PDB file of C-alpha atoms in Angstrom:
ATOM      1  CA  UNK U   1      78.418 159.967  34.625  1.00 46.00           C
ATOM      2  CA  UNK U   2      81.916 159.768  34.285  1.00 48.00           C
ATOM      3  CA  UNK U   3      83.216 156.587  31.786  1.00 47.00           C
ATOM      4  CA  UNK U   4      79.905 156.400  29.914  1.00 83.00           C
ATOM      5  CA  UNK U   5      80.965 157.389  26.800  1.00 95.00           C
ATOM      6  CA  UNK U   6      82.979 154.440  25.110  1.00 97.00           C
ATOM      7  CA  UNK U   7      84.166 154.311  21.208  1.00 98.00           C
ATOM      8  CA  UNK U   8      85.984 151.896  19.408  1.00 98.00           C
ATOM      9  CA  UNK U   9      88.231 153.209  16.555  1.00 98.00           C
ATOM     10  CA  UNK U  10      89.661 150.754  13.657  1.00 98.00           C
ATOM     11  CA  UNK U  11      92.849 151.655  11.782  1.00 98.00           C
ATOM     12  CA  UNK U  12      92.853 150.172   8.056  1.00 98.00           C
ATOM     13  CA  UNK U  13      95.874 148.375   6.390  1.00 98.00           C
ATOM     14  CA  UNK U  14      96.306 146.918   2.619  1.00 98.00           C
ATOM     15  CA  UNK U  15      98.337 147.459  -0.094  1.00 98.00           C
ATOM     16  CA  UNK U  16      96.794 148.641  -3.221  1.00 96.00           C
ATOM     17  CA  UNK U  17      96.506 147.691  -6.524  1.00 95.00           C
ATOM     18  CA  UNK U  18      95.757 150.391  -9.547  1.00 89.00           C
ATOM     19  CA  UNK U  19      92.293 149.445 -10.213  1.00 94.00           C
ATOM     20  CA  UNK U  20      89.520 151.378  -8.329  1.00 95.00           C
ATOM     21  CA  UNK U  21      87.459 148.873  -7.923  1.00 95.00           C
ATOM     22  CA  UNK U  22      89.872 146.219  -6.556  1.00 97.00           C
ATOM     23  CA  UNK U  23      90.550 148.685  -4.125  1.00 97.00           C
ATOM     24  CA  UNK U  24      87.435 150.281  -2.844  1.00 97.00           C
ATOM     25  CA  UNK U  25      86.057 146.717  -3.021  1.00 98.00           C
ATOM     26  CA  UNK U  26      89.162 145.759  -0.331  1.00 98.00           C
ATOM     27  CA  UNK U  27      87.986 149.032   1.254  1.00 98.00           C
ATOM     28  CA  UNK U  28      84.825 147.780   2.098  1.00 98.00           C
ATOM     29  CA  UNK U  29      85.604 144.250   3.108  1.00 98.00           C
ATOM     30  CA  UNK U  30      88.262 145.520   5.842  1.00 98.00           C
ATOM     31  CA  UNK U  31      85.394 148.100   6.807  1.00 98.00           C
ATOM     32  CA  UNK U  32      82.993 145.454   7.561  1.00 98.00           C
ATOM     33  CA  UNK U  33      85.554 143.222   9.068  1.00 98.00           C
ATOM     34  CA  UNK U  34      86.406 145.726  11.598  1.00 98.00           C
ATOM     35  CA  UNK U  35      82.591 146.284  12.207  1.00 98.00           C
ATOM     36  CA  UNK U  36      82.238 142.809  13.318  1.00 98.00           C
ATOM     37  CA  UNK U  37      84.912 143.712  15.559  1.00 98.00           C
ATOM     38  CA  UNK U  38      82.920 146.112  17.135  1.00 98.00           C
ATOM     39  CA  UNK U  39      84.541 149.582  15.651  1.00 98.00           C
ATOM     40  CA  UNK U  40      82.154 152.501  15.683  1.00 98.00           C
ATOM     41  CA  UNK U  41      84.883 154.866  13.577  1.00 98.00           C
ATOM     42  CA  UNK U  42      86.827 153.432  10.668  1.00 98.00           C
ATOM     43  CA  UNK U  43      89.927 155.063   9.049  1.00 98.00           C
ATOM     44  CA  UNK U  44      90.910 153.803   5.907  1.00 98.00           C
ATOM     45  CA  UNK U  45      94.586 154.979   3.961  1.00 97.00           C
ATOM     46  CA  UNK U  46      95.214 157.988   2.320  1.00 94.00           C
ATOM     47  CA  UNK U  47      94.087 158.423  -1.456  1.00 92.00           C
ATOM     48  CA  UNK U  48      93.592 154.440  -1.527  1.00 95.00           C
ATOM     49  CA  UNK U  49      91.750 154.248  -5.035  1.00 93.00           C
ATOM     50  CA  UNK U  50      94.975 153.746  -6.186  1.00 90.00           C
ATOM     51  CA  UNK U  51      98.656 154.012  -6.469  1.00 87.00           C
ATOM     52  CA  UNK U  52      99.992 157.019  -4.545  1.00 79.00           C
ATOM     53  CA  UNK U  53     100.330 158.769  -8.249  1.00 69.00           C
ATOM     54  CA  UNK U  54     101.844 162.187  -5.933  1.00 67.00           C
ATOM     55  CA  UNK U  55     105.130 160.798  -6.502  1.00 59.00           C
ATOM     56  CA  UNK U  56     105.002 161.949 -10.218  1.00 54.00           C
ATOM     57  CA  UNK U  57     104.161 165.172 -11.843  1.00 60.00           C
ATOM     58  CA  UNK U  58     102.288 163.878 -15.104  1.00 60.00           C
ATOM     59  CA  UNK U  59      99.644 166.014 -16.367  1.00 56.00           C
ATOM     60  CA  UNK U  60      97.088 162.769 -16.605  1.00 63.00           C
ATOM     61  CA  UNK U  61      97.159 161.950 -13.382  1.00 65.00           C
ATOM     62  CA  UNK U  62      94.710 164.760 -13.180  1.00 65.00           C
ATOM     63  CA  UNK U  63      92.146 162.902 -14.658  1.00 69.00           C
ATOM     64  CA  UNK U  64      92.120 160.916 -11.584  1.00 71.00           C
ATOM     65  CA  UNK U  65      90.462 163.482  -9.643  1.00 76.00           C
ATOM     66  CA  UNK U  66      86.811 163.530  -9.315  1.00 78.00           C
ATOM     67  CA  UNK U  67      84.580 166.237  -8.018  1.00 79.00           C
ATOM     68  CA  UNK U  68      83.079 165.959  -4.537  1.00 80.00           C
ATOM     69  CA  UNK U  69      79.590 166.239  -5.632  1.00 86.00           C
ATOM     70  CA  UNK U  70      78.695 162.498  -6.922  1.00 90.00           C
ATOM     71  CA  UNK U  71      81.827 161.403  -6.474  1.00 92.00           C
ATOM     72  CA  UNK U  72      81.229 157.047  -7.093  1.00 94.00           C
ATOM     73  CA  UNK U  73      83.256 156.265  -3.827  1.00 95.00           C
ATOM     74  CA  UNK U  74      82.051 158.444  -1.566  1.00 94.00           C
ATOM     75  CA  UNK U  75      78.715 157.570  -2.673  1.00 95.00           C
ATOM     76  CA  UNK U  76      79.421 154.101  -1.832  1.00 97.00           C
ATOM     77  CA  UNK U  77      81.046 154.608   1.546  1.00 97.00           C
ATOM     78  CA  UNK U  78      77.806 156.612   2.791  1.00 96.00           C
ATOM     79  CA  UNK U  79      75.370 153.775   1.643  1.00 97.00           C
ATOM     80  CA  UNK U  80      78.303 151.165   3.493  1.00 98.00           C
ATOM     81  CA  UNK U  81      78.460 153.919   6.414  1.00 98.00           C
ATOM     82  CA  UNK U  82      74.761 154.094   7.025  1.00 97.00           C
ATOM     83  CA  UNK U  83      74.266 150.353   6.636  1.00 98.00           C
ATOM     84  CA  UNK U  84      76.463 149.448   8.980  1.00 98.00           C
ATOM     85  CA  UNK U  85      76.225 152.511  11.263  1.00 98.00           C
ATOM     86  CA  UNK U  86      79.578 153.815  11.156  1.00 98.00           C
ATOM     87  CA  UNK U  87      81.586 156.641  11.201  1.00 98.00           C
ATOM     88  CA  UNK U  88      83.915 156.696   8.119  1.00 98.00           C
ATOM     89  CA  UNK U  89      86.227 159.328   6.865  1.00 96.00           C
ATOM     90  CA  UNK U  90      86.900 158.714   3.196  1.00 94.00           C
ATOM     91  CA  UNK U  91      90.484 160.479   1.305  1.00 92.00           C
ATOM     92  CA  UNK U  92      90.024 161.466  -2.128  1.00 90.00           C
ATOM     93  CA  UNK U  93      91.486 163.209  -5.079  1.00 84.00           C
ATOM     94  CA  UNK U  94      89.529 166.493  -5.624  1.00 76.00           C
ATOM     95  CA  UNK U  95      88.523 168.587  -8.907  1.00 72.00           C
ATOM     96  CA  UNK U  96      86.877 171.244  -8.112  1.00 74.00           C
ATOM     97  CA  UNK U  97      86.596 173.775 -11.473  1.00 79.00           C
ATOM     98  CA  UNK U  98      90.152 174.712 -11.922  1.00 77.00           C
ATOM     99  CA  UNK U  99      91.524 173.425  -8.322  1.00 76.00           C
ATOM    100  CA  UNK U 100      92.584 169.959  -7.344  1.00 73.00           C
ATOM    101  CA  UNK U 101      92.138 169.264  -3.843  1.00 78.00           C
ATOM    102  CA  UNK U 102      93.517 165.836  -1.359  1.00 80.00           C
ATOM    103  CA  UNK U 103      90.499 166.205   0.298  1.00 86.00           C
ATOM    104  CA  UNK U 104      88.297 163.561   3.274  1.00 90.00           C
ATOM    105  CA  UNK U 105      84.876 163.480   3.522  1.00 92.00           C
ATOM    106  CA  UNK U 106      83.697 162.594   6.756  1.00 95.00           C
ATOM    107  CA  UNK U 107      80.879 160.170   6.582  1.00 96.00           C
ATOM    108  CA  UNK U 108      78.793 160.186   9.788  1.00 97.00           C
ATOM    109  CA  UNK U 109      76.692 156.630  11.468  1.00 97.00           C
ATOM    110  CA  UNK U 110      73.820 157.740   9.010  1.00 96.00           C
ATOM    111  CA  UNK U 111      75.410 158.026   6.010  1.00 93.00           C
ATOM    112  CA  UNK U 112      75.823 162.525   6.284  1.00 86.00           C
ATOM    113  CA  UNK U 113      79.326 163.751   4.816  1.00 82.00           C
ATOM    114  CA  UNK U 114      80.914 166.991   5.451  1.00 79.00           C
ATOM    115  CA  UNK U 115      83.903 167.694   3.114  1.00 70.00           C
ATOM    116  CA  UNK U 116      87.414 169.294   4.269  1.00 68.00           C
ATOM    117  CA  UNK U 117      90.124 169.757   1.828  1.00 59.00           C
ATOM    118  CA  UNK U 118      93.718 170.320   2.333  1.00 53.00           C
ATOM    119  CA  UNK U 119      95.247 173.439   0.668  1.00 53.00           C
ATOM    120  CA  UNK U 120      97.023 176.432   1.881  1.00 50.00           C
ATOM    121  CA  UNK U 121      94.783 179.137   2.947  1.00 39.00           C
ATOM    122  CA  UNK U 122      91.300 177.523   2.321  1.00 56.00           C
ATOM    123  CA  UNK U 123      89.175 175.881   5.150  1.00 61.00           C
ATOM    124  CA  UNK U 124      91.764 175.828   8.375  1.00 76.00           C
ATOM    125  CA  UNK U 125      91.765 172.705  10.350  1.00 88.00           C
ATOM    126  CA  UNK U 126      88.681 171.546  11.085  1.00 89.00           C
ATOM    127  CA  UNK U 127      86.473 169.397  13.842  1.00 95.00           C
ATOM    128  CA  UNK U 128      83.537 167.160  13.015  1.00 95.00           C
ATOM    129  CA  UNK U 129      80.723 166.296  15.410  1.00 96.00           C
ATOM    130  CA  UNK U 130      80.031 162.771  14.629  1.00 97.00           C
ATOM    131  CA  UNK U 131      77.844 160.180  16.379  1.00 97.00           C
ATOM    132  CA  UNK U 132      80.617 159.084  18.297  1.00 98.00           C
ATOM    133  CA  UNK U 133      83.104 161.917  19.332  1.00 98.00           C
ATOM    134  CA  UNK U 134      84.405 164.774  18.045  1.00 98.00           C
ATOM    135  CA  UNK U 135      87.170 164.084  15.540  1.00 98.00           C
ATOM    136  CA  UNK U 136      89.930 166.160  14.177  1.00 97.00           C
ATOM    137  CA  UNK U 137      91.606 164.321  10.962  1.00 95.00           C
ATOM    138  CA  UNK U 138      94.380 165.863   9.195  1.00 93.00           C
ATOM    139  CA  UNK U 139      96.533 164.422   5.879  1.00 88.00           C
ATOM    140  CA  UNK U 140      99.566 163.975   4.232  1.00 84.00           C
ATOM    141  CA  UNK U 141     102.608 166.275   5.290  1.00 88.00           C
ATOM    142  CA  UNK U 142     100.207 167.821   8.356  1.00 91.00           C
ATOM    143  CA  UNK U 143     100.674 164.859  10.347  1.00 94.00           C
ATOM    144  CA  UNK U 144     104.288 166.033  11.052  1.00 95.00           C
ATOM    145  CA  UNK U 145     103.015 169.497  12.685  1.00 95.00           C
ATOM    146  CA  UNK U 146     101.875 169.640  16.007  1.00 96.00           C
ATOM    147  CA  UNK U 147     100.013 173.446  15.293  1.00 95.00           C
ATOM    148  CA  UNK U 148      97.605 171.100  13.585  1.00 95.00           C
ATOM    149  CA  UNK U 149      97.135 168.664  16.189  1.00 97.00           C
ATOM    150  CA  UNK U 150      97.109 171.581  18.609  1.00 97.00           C
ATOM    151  CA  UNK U 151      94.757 173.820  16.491  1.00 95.00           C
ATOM    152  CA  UNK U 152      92.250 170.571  16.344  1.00 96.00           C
ATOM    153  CA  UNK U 153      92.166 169.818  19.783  1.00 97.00           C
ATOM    154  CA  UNK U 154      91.904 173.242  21.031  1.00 96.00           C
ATOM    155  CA  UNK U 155      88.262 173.236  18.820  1.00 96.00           C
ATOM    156  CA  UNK U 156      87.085 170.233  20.448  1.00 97.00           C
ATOM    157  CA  UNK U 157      88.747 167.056  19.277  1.00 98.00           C
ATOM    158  CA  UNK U 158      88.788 164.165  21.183  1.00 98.00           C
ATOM    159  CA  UNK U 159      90.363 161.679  18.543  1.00 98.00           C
ATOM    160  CA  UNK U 160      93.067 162.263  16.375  1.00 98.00           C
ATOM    161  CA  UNK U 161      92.627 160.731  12.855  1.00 98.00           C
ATOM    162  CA  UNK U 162      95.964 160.406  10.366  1.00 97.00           C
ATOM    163  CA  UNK U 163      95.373 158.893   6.976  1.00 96.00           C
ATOM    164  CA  UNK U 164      98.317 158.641   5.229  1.00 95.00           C
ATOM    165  CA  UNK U 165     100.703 156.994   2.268  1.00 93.00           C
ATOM    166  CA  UNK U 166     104.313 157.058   3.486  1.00 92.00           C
ATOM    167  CA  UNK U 167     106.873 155.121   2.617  1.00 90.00           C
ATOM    168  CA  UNK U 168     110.373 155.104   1.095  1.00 87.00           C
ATOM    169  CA  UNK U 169     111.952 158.539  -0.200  1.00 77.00           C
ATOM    170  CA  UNK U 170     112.379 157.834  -4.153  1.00 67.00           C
ATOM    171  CA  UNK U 171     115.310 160.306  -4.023  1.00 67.00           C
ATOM    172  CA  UNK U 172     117.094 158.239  -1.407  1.00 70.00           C
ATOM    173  CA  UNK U 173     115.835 154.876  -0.641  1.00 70.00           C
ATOM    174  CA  UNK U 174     118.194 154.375   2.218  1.00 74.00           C
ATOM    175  CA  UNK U 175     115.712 156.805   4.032  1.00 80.00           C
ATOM    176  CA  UNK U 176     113.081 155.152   7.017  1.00 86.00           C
ATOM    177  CA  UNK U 177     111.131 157.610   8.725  1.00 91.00           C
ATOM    178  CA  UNK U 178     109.071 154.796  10.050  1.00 93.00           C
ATOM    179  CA  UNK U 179     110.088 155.422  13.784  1.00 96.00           C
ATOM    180  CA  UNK U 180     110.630 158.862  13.264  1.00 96.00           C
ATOM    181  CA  UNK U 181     106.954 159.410  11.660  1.00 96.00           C
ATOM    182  CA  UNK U 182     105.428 157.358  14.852  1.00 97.00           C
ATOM    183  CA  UNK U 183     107.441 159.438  17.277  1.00 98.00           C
ATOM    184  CA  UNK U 184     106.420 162.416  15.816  1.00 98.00           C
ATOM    185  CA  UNK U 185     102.450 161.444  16.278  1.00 97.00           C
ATOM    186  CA  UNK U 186     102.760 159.812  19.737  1.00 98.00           C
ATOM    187  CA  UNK U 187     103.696 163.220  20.291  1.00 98.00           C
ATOM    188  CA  UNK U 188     100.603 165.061  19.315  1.00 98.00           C
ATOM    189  CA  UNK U 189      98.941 162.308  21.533  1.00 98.00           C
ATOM    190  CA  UNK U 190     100.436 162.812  24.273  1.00 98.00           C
ATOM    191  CA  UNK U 191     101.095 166.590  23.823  1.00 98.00           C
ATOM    192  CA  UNK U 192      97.035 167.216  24.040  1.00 98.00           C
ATOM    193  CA  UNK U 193      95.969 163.827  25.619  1.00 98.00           C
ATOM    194  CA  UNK U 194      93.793 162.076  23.168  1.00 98.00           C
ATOM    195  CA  UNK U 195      93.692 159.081  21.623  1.00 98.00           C
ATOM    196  CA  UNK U 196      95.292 158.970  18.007  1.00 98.00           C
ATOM    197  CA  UNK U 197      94.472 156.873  14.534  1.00 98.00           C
ATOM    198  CA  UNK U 198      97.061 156.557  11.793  1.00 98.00           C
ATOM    199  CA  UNK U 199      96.354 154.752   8.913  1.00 98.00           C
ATOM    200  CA  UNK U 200      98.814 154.044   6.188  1.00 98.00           C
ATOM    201  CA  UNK U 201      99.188 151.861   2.736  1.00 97.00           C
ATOM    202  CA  UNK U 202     102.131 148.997   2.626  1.00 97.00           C
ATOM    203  CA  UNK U 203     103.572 147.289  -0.341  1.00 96.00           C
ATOM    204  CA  UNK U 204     105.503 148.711  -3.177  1.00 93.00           C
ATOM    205  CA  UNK U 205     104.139 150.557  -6.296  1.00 88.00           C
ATOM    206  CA  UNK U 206     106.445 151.916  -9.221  1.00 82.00           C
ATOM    207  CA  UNK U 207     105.088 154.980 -11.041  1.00 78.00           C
ATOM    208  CA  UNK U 208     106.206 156.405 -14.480  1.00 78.00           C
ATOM    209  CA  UNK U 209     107.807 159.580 -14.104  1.00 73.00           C
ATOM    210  CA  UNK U 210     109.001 162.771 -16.105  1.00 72.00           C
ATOM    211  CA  UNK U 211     112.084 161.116 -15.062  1.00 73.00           C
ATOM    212  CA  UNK U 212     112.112 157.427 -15.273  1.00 76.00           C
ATOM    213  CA  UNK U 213     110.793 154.909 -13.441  1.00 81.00           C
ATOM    214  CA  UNK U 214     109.961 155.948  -9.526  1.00 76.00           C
ATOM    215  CA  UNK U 215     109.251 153.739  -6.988  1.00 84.00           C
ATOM    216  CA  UNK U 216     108.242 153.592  -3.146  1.00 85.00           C
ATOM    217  CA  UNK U 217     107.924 151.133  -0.550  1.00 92.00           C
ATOM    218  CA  UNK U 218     105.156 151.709   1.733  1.00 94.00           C
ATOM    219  CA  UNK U 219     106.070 150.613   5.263  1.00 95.00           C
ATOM    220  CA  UNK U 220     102.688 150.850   6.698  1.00 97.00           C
ATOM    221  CA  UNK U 221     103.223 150.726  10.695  1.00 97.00           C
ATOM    222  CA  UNK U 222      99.285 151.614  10.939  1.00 98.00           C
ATOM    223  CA  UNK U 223      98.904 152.526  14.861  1.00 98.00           C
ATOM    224  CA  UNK U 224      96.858 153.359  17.360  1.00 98.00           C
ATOM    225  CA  UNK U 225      98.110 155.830  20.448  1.00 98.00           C
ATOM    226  CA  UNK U 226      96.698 156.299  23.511  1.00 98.00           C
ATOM    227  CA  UNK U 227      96.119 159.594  25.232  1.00 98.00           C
ATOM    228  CA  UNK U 228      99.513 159.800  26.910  1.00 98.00           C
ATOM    229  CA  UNK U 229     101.359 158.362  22.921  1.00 98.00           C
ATOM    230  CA  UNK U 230     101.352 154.933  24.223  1.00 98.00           C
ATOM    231  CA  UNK U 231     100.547 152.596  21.571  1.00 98.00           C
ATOM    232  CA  UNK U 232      97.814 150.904  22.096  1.00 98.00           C
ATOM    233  CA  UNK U 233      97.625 148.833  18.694  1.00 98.00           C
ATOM    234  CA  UNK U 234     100.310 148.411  15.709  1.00 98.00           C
ATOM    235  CA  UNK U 235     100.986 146.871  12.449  1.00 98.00           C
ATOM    236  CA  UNK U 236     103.894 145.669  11.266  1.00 98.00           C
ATOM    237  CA  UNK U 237     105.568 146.928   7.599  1.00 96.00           C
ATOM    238  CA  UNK U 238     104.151 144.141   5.438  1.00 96.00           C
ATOM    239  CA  UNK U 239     100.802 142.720   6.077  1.00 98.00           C
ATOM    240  CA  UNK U 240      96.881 143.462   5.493  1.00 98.00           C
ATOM    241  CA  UNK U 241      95.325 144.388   9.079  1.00 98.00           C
ATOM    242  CA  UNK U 242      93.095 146.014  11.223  1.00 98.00           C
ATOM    243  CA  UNK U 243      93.569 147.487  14.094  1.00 98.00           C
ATOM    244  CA  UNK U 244      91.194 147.922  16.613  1.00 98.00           C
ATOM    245  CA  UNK U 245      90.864 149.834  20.347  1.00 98.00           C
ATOM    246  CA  UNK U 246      88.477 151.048  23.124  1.00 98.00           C
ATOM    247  CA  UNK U 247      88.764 154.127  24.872  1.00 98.00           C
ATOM    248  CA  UNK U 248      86.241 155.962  27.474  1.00 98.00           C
ATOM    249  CA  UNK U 249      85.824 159.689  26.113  1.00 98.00           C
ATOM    250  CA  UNK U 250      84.521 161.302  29.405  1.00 97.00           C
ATOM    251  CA  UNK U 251      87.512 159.493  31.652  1.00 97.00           C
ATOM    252  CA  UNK U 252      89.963 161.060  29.087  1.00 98.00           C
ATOM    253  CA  UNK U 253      88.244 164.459  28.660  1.00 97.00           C
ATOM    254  CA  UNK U 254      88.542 164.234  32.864  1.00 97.00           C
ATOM    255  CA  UNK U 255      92.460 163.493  32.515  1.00 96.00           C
ATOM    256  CA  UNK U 256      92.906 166.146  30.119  1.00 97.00           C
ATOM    257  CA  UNK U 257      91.611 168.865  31.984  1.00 96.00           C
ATOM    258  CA  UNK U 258      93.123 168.126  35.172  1.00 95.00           C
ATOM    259  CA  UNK U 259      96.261 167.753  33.577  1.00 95.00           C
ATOM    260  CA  UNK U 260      96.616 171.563  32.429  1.00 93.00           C
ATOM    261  CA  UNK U 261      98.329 172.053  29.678  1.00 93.00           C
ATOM    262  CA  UNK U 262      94.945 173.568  28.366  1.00 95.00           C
ATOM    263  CA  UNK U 263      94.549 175.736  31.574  1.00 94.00           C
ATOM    264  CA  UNK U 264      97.858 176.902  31.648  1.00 95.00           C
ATOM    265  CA  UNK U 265      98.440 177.945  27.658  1.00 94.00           C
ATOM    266  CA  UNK U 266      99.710 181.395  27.548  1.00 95.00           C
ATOM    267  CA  UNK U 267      98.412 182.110  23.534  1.00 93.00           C
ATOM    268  CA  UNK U 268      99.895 185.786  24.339  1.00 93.00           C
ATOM    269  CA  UNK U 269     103.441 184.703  23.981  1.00 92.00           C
ATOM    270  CA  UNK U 270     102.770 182.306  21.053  1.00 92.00           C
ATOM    271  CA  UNK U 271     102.445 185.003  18.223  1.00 91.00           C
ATOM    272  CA  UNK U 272     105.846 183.726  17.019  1.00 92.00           C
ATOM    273  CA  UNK U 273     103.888 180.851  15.966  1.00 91.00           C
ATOM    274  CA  UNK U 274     102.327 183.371  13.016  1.00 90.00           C
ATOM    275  CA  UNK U 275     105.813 184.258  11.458  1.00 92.00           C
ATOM    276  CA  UNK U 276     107.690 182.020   8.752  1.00 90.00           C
ATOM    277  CA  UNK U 277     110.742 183.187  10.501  1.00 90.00           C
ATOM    278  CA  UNK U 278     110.620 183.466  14.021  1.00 90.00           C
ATOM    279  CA  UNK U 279     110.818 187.477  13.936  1.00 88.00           C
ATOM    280  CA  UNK U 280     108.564 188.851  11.199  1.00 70.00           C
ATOM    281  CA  UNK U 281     104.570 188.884  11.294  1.00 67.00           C
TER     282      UNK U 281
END
């Protein structure tokens, strides 16, 4: 029957620290906080075991990466996930041999991961079946493409998920793509009516770089969009929170459909979509 099918999505926001620990340790807490609050899907920041070390090209930081197999945190997150009966996708630094991967594993209600990494020409965008819905999450400088929101929701998505560290542009600080970034994803939302989840880091973290001393101010913004890009639930730029919203699945699958803009695609006319440059294949 129509409107059955309820889920309640959480956003996570917190600034972090560069101690693992510290972190995952806030990672939980906010997890279980917005359990109590009823959330049956939980999205926490991007690559929040620590500072956001991408600003920097230093050969160490590759020591941060971990392989997926064993990996401490995601280990922890599916004992938290299965406990609690949750649905948590988890962003971490990849090794994998030779390769270094920002890669989610997506942590079903009983404590199952599936793994999706994000590098050119490797797994495509990808859909999970979780106890909840089908979700679609994609990371970092995806969340600015709609192909990828389109490319998800055309497989089955029916939530959106963004984890993500943005912030201030260390090359020009007088940069804020804060209401540029949330346009940009109320967008997707709207453009393939389903809900979205963006999750993203605030407070500021200065890295040692080849060249000097870089630093970024996260301006979190965390969000929650509704299936037309209405926002349902935000965050302001400086504080800890967690978001939390409802939405019926089978009254927006019903919305979506009638709608049309599925029906009424015309994928013969969008092979300019496969060229760099609008004329070559």
């Amino acid at each position: 029957m129509e409107g059955e099918r309820r889920v309640i999505v959480s956003a996570l926001q917190f600034a972090c620290t560069d101690d693992v620990s510290t972190n995952v340790d806030k990672a939980e807490q906010l997890v279980r906080e917005a359990h109590s609050k009823g959330a049956n899907i939980v999205l926490i920041q991007e690559l929040f075991e620590g500072y956001y070390f991408c600003q920097a090209q230093r050969e160490d930081f590759f020591r941060r990466a971990k392989p997926y197999k064993g990996h401490p945190t995601i280990l922890r997150m599916q004992k938290l996930a299965k406990e609690l009966g949750v649905v948590i996708p988890v962003s971490f630094f990849e090794e994998a041999n030779n390769a270094h991967y920002n890669s989610v594993a997506v942590i079903d209600a009983d404590g199952y991961q599936e793994k999706f990494y994000f590098n050119p020409g490797d797994t495509g965008f990808k859909v999970f079946e979780t106890k909840f819905a089908k979700i679609g999450i994609a990371i970092c400088w995806d969340q600015w493409f709609p192909e990828a929101a389109r490319a998800m929701v055309l497989q089955g998505a029916e939530i959106l998920f963004y984890p993500t560290a943005i912030g201030s542009e260390p090359q020009d600080d007088g940069l804020d793509s804060r209401d540029h970034w949330k346009r940009v994803m109320q967008g997707h939302a709207g453009a393939n009516l389903v809900p979205l989840v963006a999750s993203n880091r605030i407070g500021k973290e200065i890295i040692e770089t080849e060249h000097g001393k870089s630093k970024i101010t996260f301006y979190g913004n965390s969000f929650i969009a509704g299936p037309t890009g209405e926002i349902i639930a935000s965050a302001n730029d400086k504080d800890e929170d967690i978001l939390v919203a409802e939405f019926e699945l089978d009254k927006i699958k019903s919305k979506r459909h009638s709608w049309g803009v599925f029906r009424d695609r015309r994928p013969e006319l969008y092979k300019v979509l496969l060229t760099l440059d609008g004329c070559n294949p």
